[in-house]
């Protein structure tokens, strides 16, 4: 599926840059990684946010048939990782949109909506989501303001531009704990069933909060997926990252490479390693089978191939001559020398000891025997030519750079050399020919390698720059997977209450090559809109609200069917099974 052009154009029009100050302090990253490992297990973080965590209501009023509450509380994140959050970020603000009267008491459904990238304050979620949802379905809403956004934005921060990569992890850790605090408060107020939702980054944060909640909850992640790593390394958002700054910091401070990198746990890396191991096993297994079959053939049919080779050589009735290229090509397509088990010396010895009938120039049959004078018979010439041809094929297959066919040496030249050099009468034809071919092959191979190196080899400096860029990109992918990959967290209590809304042409959140959220949370539902990220936000809000309504309906049917039974009792019974 092609990526949305609207997504690409919209991102180009925005001048906002993210992480302009770099990765963040190494000490902060270490603390965040350690805290992530606590959050990854729902059992270990049960008491991070007490059930009676204090929530304060500052204002209450009515507006267009709805009750509006405004409140605040101190982020629980401050108590667990003090000193990382800027002062402006520590206090969480929220709005609650309630109906004047609940439609179906004792049911009081309420959903927490988390903000997407650039969604400051409350007006956008209140106008497009909370009010229509209340009017259409009777579901109330809580709008939580993101850390680093709206009234929680640090003074020196420009718009939505987080200064450091670590700020994104602070935002995520704070939001999941703040969501838990609000869920506990909803239970104290007697509201339920409960749900979590959000668009884009808000959807991912809602998914993270759902992994920590110890009870069934409706979850509706909209336009989000399994990890943020693909967003910042593959999606259109990667163009808003100052890679040069990140690259320089990564190599200037060895702590990032030597210490922080060792703390990274990426489910994607583990999945790729498992895939590579499987591929290697298949390759090795296939090679082993072929080797065993070859050994079996060698052990059961060693003599057949020798006799076949001798028979083929006897069938050559004409004197040896220089072959054309077409004939040589045909020979090359025939049986390979490697398929036979008769050595050249054995072959020549066999031919010299055999009596072969050969037609003479007059048509009469003659009996050829080895000559004592050193002159070679026609049959010997033929066998030597065949041996030269086999050696030529063997050398060609052993030297991939030698692509041309080398003409075999003539027997007359070998005889002449044997006469001129009586001190080496036992030198074989194969050795002579091998020396000739090796020299030519080396010459051709050297010329080819030199030309290839001049045309194709990149500069050393270019290779180094490319390696540095890849190192920084891999580190970004690793730290994002460490802190945002949902495979590093628990699976929500009941995945059947999860409805994911995805855009088929989303250029902000690529899904290729990454573990699917539906694979990670078996039992959830994925709904698709045929649009990009921006187009889905502009034209498919009704689809989003329908998914929220359906997810709550499932929870009501599954856990709130008995009017006389308290929801908490039904949930306890489900958990006991």
mmCIF file of C-alpha atoms in Angstrom, residues 171-406:
data_model
loop_
_atom_site.group_PDB
_atom_site.id
_atom_site.type_symbol
_atom_site.label_atom_id
_atom_site.label_comp_id
_atom_site.label_asym_id
_atom_site.label_seq_id
_atom_site.Cartn_x
_atom_site.Cartn_y
_atom_site.Cartn_z
ATOM 1 C CA UNK A 171 6.128 12.073 28.882
ATOM 2 C CA UNK A 172 5.191 8.423 28.375
ATOM 3 C CA UNK A 173 6.082 7.309 31.889
ATOM 4 C CA UNK A 174 4.201 10.231 33.415
ATOM 5 C CA UNK A 175 1.077 9.685 31.305
ATOM 6 C CA UNK A 176 0.663 6.014 32.171
ATOM 7 C CA UNK A 177 0.969 6.709 35.914
ATOM 8 C CA UNK A 178 -1.340 9.733 35.700
ATOM 9 C CA UNK A 179 -3.889 7.601 33.840
ATOM 10 C CA UNK A 180 -3.771 5.043 36.646
ATOM 11 C CA UNK A 181 -4.402 7.807 39.187
ATOM 12 C CA UNK A 182 -7.467 8.978 37.243
ATOM 13 C CA UNK A 183 -8.789 5.418 36.838
ATOM 14 C CA UNK A 184 -8.567 4.894 40.596
ATOM 15 C CA UNK A 185 -10.398 8.202 41.108
ATOM 16 C CA UNK A 186 -13.158 7.110 38.691
ATOM 17 C CA UNK A 187 -13.701 3.956 40.717
ATOM 18 C CA UNK A 188 -13.931 6.007 43.914
ATOM 19 C CA UNK A 189 -16.557 8.181 42.237
ATOM 20 C CA UNK A 190 -18.572 5.113 41.242
ATOM 21 C CA UNK A 191 -18.054 5.546 37.498
ATOM 22 C CA UNK A 192 -17.681 2.624 35.118
ATOM 23 C CA UNK A 193 -17.165 0.810 32.819
ATOM 24 C CA UNK A 194 -13.808 2.468 32.152
ATOM 25 C CA UNK A 195 -11.862 2.988 28.957
ATOM 26 C CA UNK A 196 -8.696 4.487 27.476
ATOM 27 C CA UNK A 197 -8.316 6.037 24.048
ATOM 28 C CA UNK A 198 -6.219 8.464 22.060
ATOM 29 C CA UNK A 199 -5.186 9.418 18.553
ATOM 30 C CA UNK A 200 -1.661 8.940 17.203
ATOM 31 C CA UNK A 201 0.775 9.398 20.100
ATOM 32 C CA UNK A 202 -2.228 9.510 22.450
ATOM 33 C CA UNK A 203 -3.295 6.081 21.232
ATOM 34 C CA UNK A 204 0.112 4.638 21.990
ATOM 35 C CA UNK A 205 0.094 6.186 25.476
ATOM 36 C CA UNK A 206 -3.386 4.747 26.078
ATOM 37 C CA UNK A 207 -2.090 1.302 25.114
ATOM 38 C CA UNK A 208 0.785 1.668 27.568
ATOM 39 C CA UNK A 209 -1.537 2.655 30.407
ATOM 40 C CA UNK A 210 -3.830 -0.304 29.655
ATOM 41 C CA UNK A 211 -0.950 -2.747 30.152
ATOM 42 C CA UNK A 212 -0.632 -1.598 33.795
ATOM 43 C CA UNK A 213 -4.322 -1.613 34.785
ATOM 44 C CA UNK A 214 -5.069 -4.845 36.695
ATOM 45 C CA UNK A 215 -8.697 -5.160 35.529
ATOM 46 C CA UNK A 216 -10.521 -5.519 32.199
ATOM 47 C CA UNK A 217 -10.735 -2.172 30.429
ATOM 48 C CA UNK A 218 -11.836 -0.992 26.993
ATOM 49 C CA UNK A 219 -8.874 0.241 24.939
ATOM 50 C CA UNK A 220 -9.179 2.075 21.626
ATOM 51 C CA UNK A 221 -5.753 2.986 20.149
ATOM 52 C CA UNK A 222 -6.366 5.133 17.073
ATOM 53 C CA UNK A 223 -3.693 5.593 14.372
ATOM 54 C CA UNK A 224 -0.984 4.077 16.562
ATOM 55 C CA UNK A 225 0.902 0.803 16.504
ATOM 56 C CA UNK A 226 3.356 -1.364 18.413
ATOM 57 C CA UNK A 227 6.386 0.917 18.826
ATOM 58 C CA UNK A 228 7.460 4.515 18.274
ATOM 59 C CA UNK A 229 10.756 3.453 16.685
ATOM 60 C CA UNK A 230 9.260 3.199 13.192
ATOM 61 C CA UNK A 231 7.717 6.667 13.565
ATOM 62 C CA UNK A 232 11.042 8.415 14.135
ATOM 63 C CA UNK A 233 13.262 6.257 11.901
ATOM 64 C CA UNK A 234 11.037 5.296 8.943
ATOM 65 C CA UNK A 235 7.953 7.519 8.873
ATOM 66 C CA UNK A 236 7.715 11.104 7.655
ATOM 67 C CA UNK A 237 8.551 12.271 11.181
ATOM 68 C CA UNK A 238 12.121 11.080 10.622
ATOM 69 C CA UNK A 239 12.609 14.210 8.522
ATOM 70 C CA UNK A 240 11.984 16.350 11.619
ATOM 71 C CA UNK A 241 14.910 14.813 13.528
ATOM 72 C CA UNK A 242 18.309 16.645 13.669
ATOM 73 C CA UNK A 243 20.335 13.533 12.905
ATOM 74 C CA UNK A 244 23.622 15.429 12.718
ATOM 75 C CA UNK A 245 23.239 16.624 16.316
ATOM 76 C CA UNK A 246 22.291 13.168 17.568
ATOM 77 C CA UNK A 247 25.144 11.579 15.661
ATOM 78 C CA UNK A 248 27.740 13.962 17.100
ATOM 79 C CA UNK A 249 26.538 13.446 20.677
ATOM 80 C CA UNK A 250 26.453 9.689 20.254
ATOM 81 C CA UNK A 251 30.119 9.483 19.229
ATOM 82 C CA UNK A 252 31.456 12.272 21.444
ATOM 83 C CA UNK A 253 30.180 10.666 24.655
ATOM 84 C CA UNK A 254 31.238 7.035 24.965
ATOM 85 C CA UNK A 255 28.602 6.389 27.663
ATOM 86 C CA UNK A 256 25.902 6.123 24.982
ATOM 87 C CA UNK A 257 27.800 3.362 23.177
ATOM 88 C CA UNK A 258 29.480 1.510 26.024
ATOM 89 C CA UNK A 259 26.818 1.642 28.751
ATOM 90 C CA UNK A 260 23.381 2.730 27.574
ATOM 91 C CA UNK A 261 23.390 0.550 24.477
ATOM 92 C CA UNK A 262 23.943 -2.495 26.679
ATOM 93 C CA UNK A 263 20.715 -1.718 28.584
ATOM 94 C CA UNK A 264 18.501 -1.830 25.498
ATOM 95 C CA UNK A 265 15.933 -4.608 25.124
ATOM 96 C CA UNK A 266 14.268 -4.628 21.714
ATOM 97 C CA UNK A 267 11.633 -7.254 20.862
ATOM 98 C CA UNK A 268 12.217 -6.384 17.210
ATOM 99 C CA UNK A 269 15.922 -7.294 17.443
ATOM 100 C CA UNK A 270 15.027 -10.559 19.148
ATOM 101 C CA UNK A 271 12.474 -11.311 16.434
ATOM 102 C CA UNK A 272 14.984 -10.552 13.665
ATOM 103 C CA UNK A 273 17.637 -12.730 15.314
ATOM 104 C CA UNK A 274 15.165 -15.596 15.610
ATOM 105 C CA UNK A 275 14.246 -15.187 11.940
ATOM 106 C CA UNK A 276 17.907 -15.137 10.858
ATOM 107 C CA UNK A 277 18.607 -18.258 12.921
ATOM 108 C CA UNK A 278 15.683 -20.003 11.246
ATOM 109 C CA UNK A 279 16.920 -19.015 7.798
ATOM 110 C CA UNK A 280 20.427 -20.264 8.599
ATOM 111 C CA UNK A 281 19.027 -23.560 9.895
ATOM 112 C CA UNK A 282 17.087 -24.112 6.667
ATOM 113 C CA UNK A 283 20.195 -23.320 4.614
ATOM 114 C CA UNK A 284 22.461 -25.606 6.647
ATOM 115 C CA UNK A 285 19.872 -28.383 6.636
ATOM 116 C CA UNK A 286 19.531 -28.238 2.835
ATOM 117 C CA UNK A 287 23.301 -28.307 2.378
ATOM 118 C CA UNK A 288 23.574 -31.281 4.726
ATOM 119 C CA UNK A 289 20.946 -33.220 2.765
ATOM 120 C CA UNK A 290 22.741 -32.534 -0.526
ATOM 121 C CA UNK A 291 26.067 -33.595 0.964
ATOM 122 C CA UNK A 292 24.587 -36.828 2.301
ATOM 123 C CA UNK A 293 23.018 -37.629 -1.077
ATOM 124 C CA UNK A 294 26.336 -36.981 -2.824
ATOM 125 C CA UNK A 295 28.220 -39.208 -0.390
ATOM 126 C CA UNK A 296 25.619 -41.921 -0.895
ATOM 127 C CA UNK A 297 26.034 -41.780 -4.683
ATOM 128 C CA UNK A 298 29.834 -41.937 -4.347
ATOM 129 C CA UNK A 299 29.658 -45.000 -2.138
ATOM 130 C CA UNK A 300 27.057 -46.957 -4.147
ATOM 131 C CA UNK A 301 27.986 -46.149 -7.794
ATOM 132 C CA UNK A 302 31.747 -45.515 -8.002
ATOM 133 C CA UNK A 303 32.414 -47.780 -11.033
ATOM 134 C CA UNK A 304 29.470 -46.765 -13.172
ATOM 135 C CA UNK A 305 30.796 -43.293 -13.795
ATOM 136 C CA UNK A 306 34.284 -44.582 -14.676
ATOM 137 C CA UNK A 307 32.960 -47.004 -17.244
ATOM 138 C CA UNK A 308 30.650 -44.357 -18.623
ATOM 139 C CA UNK A 309 33.539 -41.947 -19.057
ATOM 140 C CA UNK A 310 35.656 -44.590 -20.840
ATOM 141 C CA UNK A 311 32.761 -45.452 -23.101
ATOM 142 C CA UNK A 312 32.209 -41.815 -24.007
ATOM 143 C CA UNK A 313 35.887 -41.363 -24.834
ATOM 144 C CA UNK A 314 35.951 -44.443 -27.119
ATOM 145 C CA UNK A 315 33.021 -43.075 -29.115
ATOM 146 C CA UNK A 316 35.190 -40.176 -30.365
ATOM 147 C CA UNK A 317 36.202 -41.621 -33.738
ATOM 148 C CA UNK A 318 37.607 -38.550 -35.459
ATOM 149 C CA UNK A 319 41.053 -37.074 -34.973
ATOM 150 C CA UNK A 320 41.365 -34.229 -32.504
ATOM 151 C CA UNK A 321 40.882 -30.741 -33.898
ATOM 152 C CA UNK A 322 40.310 -27.231 -32.603
ATOM 153 C CA UNK A 323 36.696 -26.802 -31.532
ATOM 154 C CA UNK A 324 34.510 -23.846 -32.392
ATOM 155 C CA UNK A 325 32.981 -21.650 -29.686
ATOM 156 C CA UNK A 326 29.558 -23.230 -30.260
ATOM 157 C CA UNK A 327 30.973 -26.704 -29.744
ATOM 158 C CA UNK A 328 32.799 -25.612 -26.629
ATOM 159 C CA UNK A 329 29.613 -24.051 -25.272
ATOM 160 C CA UNK A 330 27.805 -27.323 -25.889
ATOM 161 C CA UNK A 331 30.512 -29.179 -24.038
ATOM 162 C CA UNK A 332 30.264 -26.794 -21.114
ATOM 163 C CA UNK A 333 26.562 -27.556 -20.843
ATOM 164 C CA UNK A 334 27.236 -31.291 -20.733
ATOM 165 C CA UNK A 335 28.354 -33.431 -17.780
ATOM 166 C CA UNK A 336 30.805 -31.684 -15.463
ATOM 167 C CA UNK A 337 34.244 -33.063 -14.707
ATOM 168 C CA UNK A 338 33.321 -32.899 -11.033
ATOM 169 C CA UNK A 339 30.623 -35.514 -11.730
ATOM 170 C CA UNK A 340 33.276 -38.150 -12.578
ATOM 171 C CA UNK A 341 35.633 -39.963 -10.269
ATOM 172 C CA UNK A 342 38.353 -40.939 -12.765
ATOM 173 C CA UNK A 343 41.470 -38.792 -12.394
ATOM 174 C CA UNK A 344 43.269 -37.505 -15.523
ATOM 175 C CA UNK A 345 46.300 -39.738 -14.808
ATOM 176 C CA UNK A 346 44.052 -42.794 -14.447
ATOM 177 C CA UNK A 347 42.277 -41.894 -17.670
ATOM 178 C CA UNK A 348 45.507 -41.500 -19.708
ATOM 179 C CA UNK A 349 46.984 -44.660 -18.238
ATOM 180 C CA UNK A 350 43.836 -46.536 -19.152
ATOM 181 C CA UNK A 351 43.859 -45.261 -22.743
ATOM 182 C CA UNK A 352 47.537 -46.154 -23.228
ATOM 183 C CA UNK A 353 46.919 -49.717 -22.067
ATOM 184 C CA UNK A 354 43.793 -50.340 -24.179
ATOM 185 C CA UNK A 355 43.738 -51.604 -27.766
ATOM 186 C CA UNK A 356 41.481 -49.278 -29.759
ATOM 187 C CA UNK A 357 40.275 -49.840 -33.290
ATOM 188 C CA UNK A 358 40.662 -46.662 -35.301
ATOM 189 C CA UNK A 359 39.664 -46.023 -38.942
ATOM 190 C CA UNK A 360 42.566 -44.956 -41.109
ATOM 191 C CA UNK A 361 42.502 -42.398 -43.851
ATOM 192 C CA UNK A 362 41.847 -45.232 -46.347
ATOM 193 C CA UNK A 363 38.890 -46.554 -44.397
ATOM 194 C CA UNK A 364 40.661 -49.720 -43.106
ATOM 195 C CA UNK A 365 40.673 -50.609 -39.453
ATOM 196 C CA UNK A 366 44.021 -50.428 -37.706
ATOM 197 C CA UNK A 367 45.188 -51.615 -34.307
ATOM 198 C CA UNK A 368 46.934 -48.848 -32.380
ATOM 199 C CA UNK A 369 49.434 -49.649 -29.641
ATOM 200 C CA UNK A 370 51.693 -47.426 -27.584
ATOM 201 C CA UNK A 371 54.730 -46.460 -29.658
ATOM 202 C CA UNK A 372 58.193 -47.056 -28.297
ATOM 203 C CA UNK A 373 59.566 -44.158 -30.315
ATOM 204 C CA UNK A 374 57.540 -41.590 -28.389
ATOM 205 C CA UNK A 375 55.195 -40.706 -31.278
ATOM 206 C CA UNK A 376 51.564 -40.472 -30.170
ATOM 207 C CA UNK A 377 48.850 -42.402 -31.986
ATOM 208 C CA UNK A 378 45.552 -40.904 -33.107
ATOM 209 C CA UNK A 379 43.732 -42.505 -30.203
ATOM 210 C CA UNK A 380 46.214 -41.009 -27.781
ATOM 211 C CA UNK A 381 45.796 -37.633 -29.455
ATOM 212 C CA UNK A 382 42.067 -37.926 -29.010
ATOM 213 C CA UNK A 383 42.344 -38.913 -25.352
ATOM 214 C CA UNK A 384 44.813 -36.114 -24.686
ATOM 215 C CA UNK A 385 42.541 -33.591 -26.380
ATOM 216 C CA UNK A 386 39.634 -34.801 -24.272
ATOM 217 C CA UNK A 387 41.769 -34.529 -21.149
ATOM 218 C CA UNK A 388 42.796 -30.986 -22.107
ATOM 219 C CA UNK A 389 39.185 -30.076 -22.635
ATOM 220 C CA UNK A 390 38.210 -31.469 -19.202
ATOM 221 C CA UNK A 391 41.053 -29.607 -17.525
ATOM 222 C CA UNK A 392 40.000 -26.438 -19.298
ATOM 223 C CA UNK A 393 36.444 -26.779 -17.964
ATOM 224 C CA UNK A 394 37.695 -27.501 -14.462
ATOM 225 C CA UNK A 395 39.929 -24.435 -14.425
ATOM 226 C CA UNK A 396 37.156 -22.239 -15.788
ATOM 227 C CA UNK A 397 34.758 -23.324 -13.047
ATOM 228 C CA UNK A 398 37.380 -22.716 -10.373
ATOM 229 C CA UNK A 399 38.103 -19.175 -11.539
ATOM 230 C CA UNK A 400 34.957 -16.989 -11.729
ATOM 231 C CA UNK A 401 36.886 -14.006 -13.079
ATOM 232 C CA UNK A 402 38.074 -16.031 -16.087
ATOM 233 C CA UNK A 403 34.977 -15.806 -18.259
ATOM 234 C CA UNK A 404 36.506 -16.563 -21.687
ATOM 235 C CA UNK A 405 37.123 -20.060 -23.085
ATOM 236 C CA UNK A 406 40.826 -20.944 -23.287
#
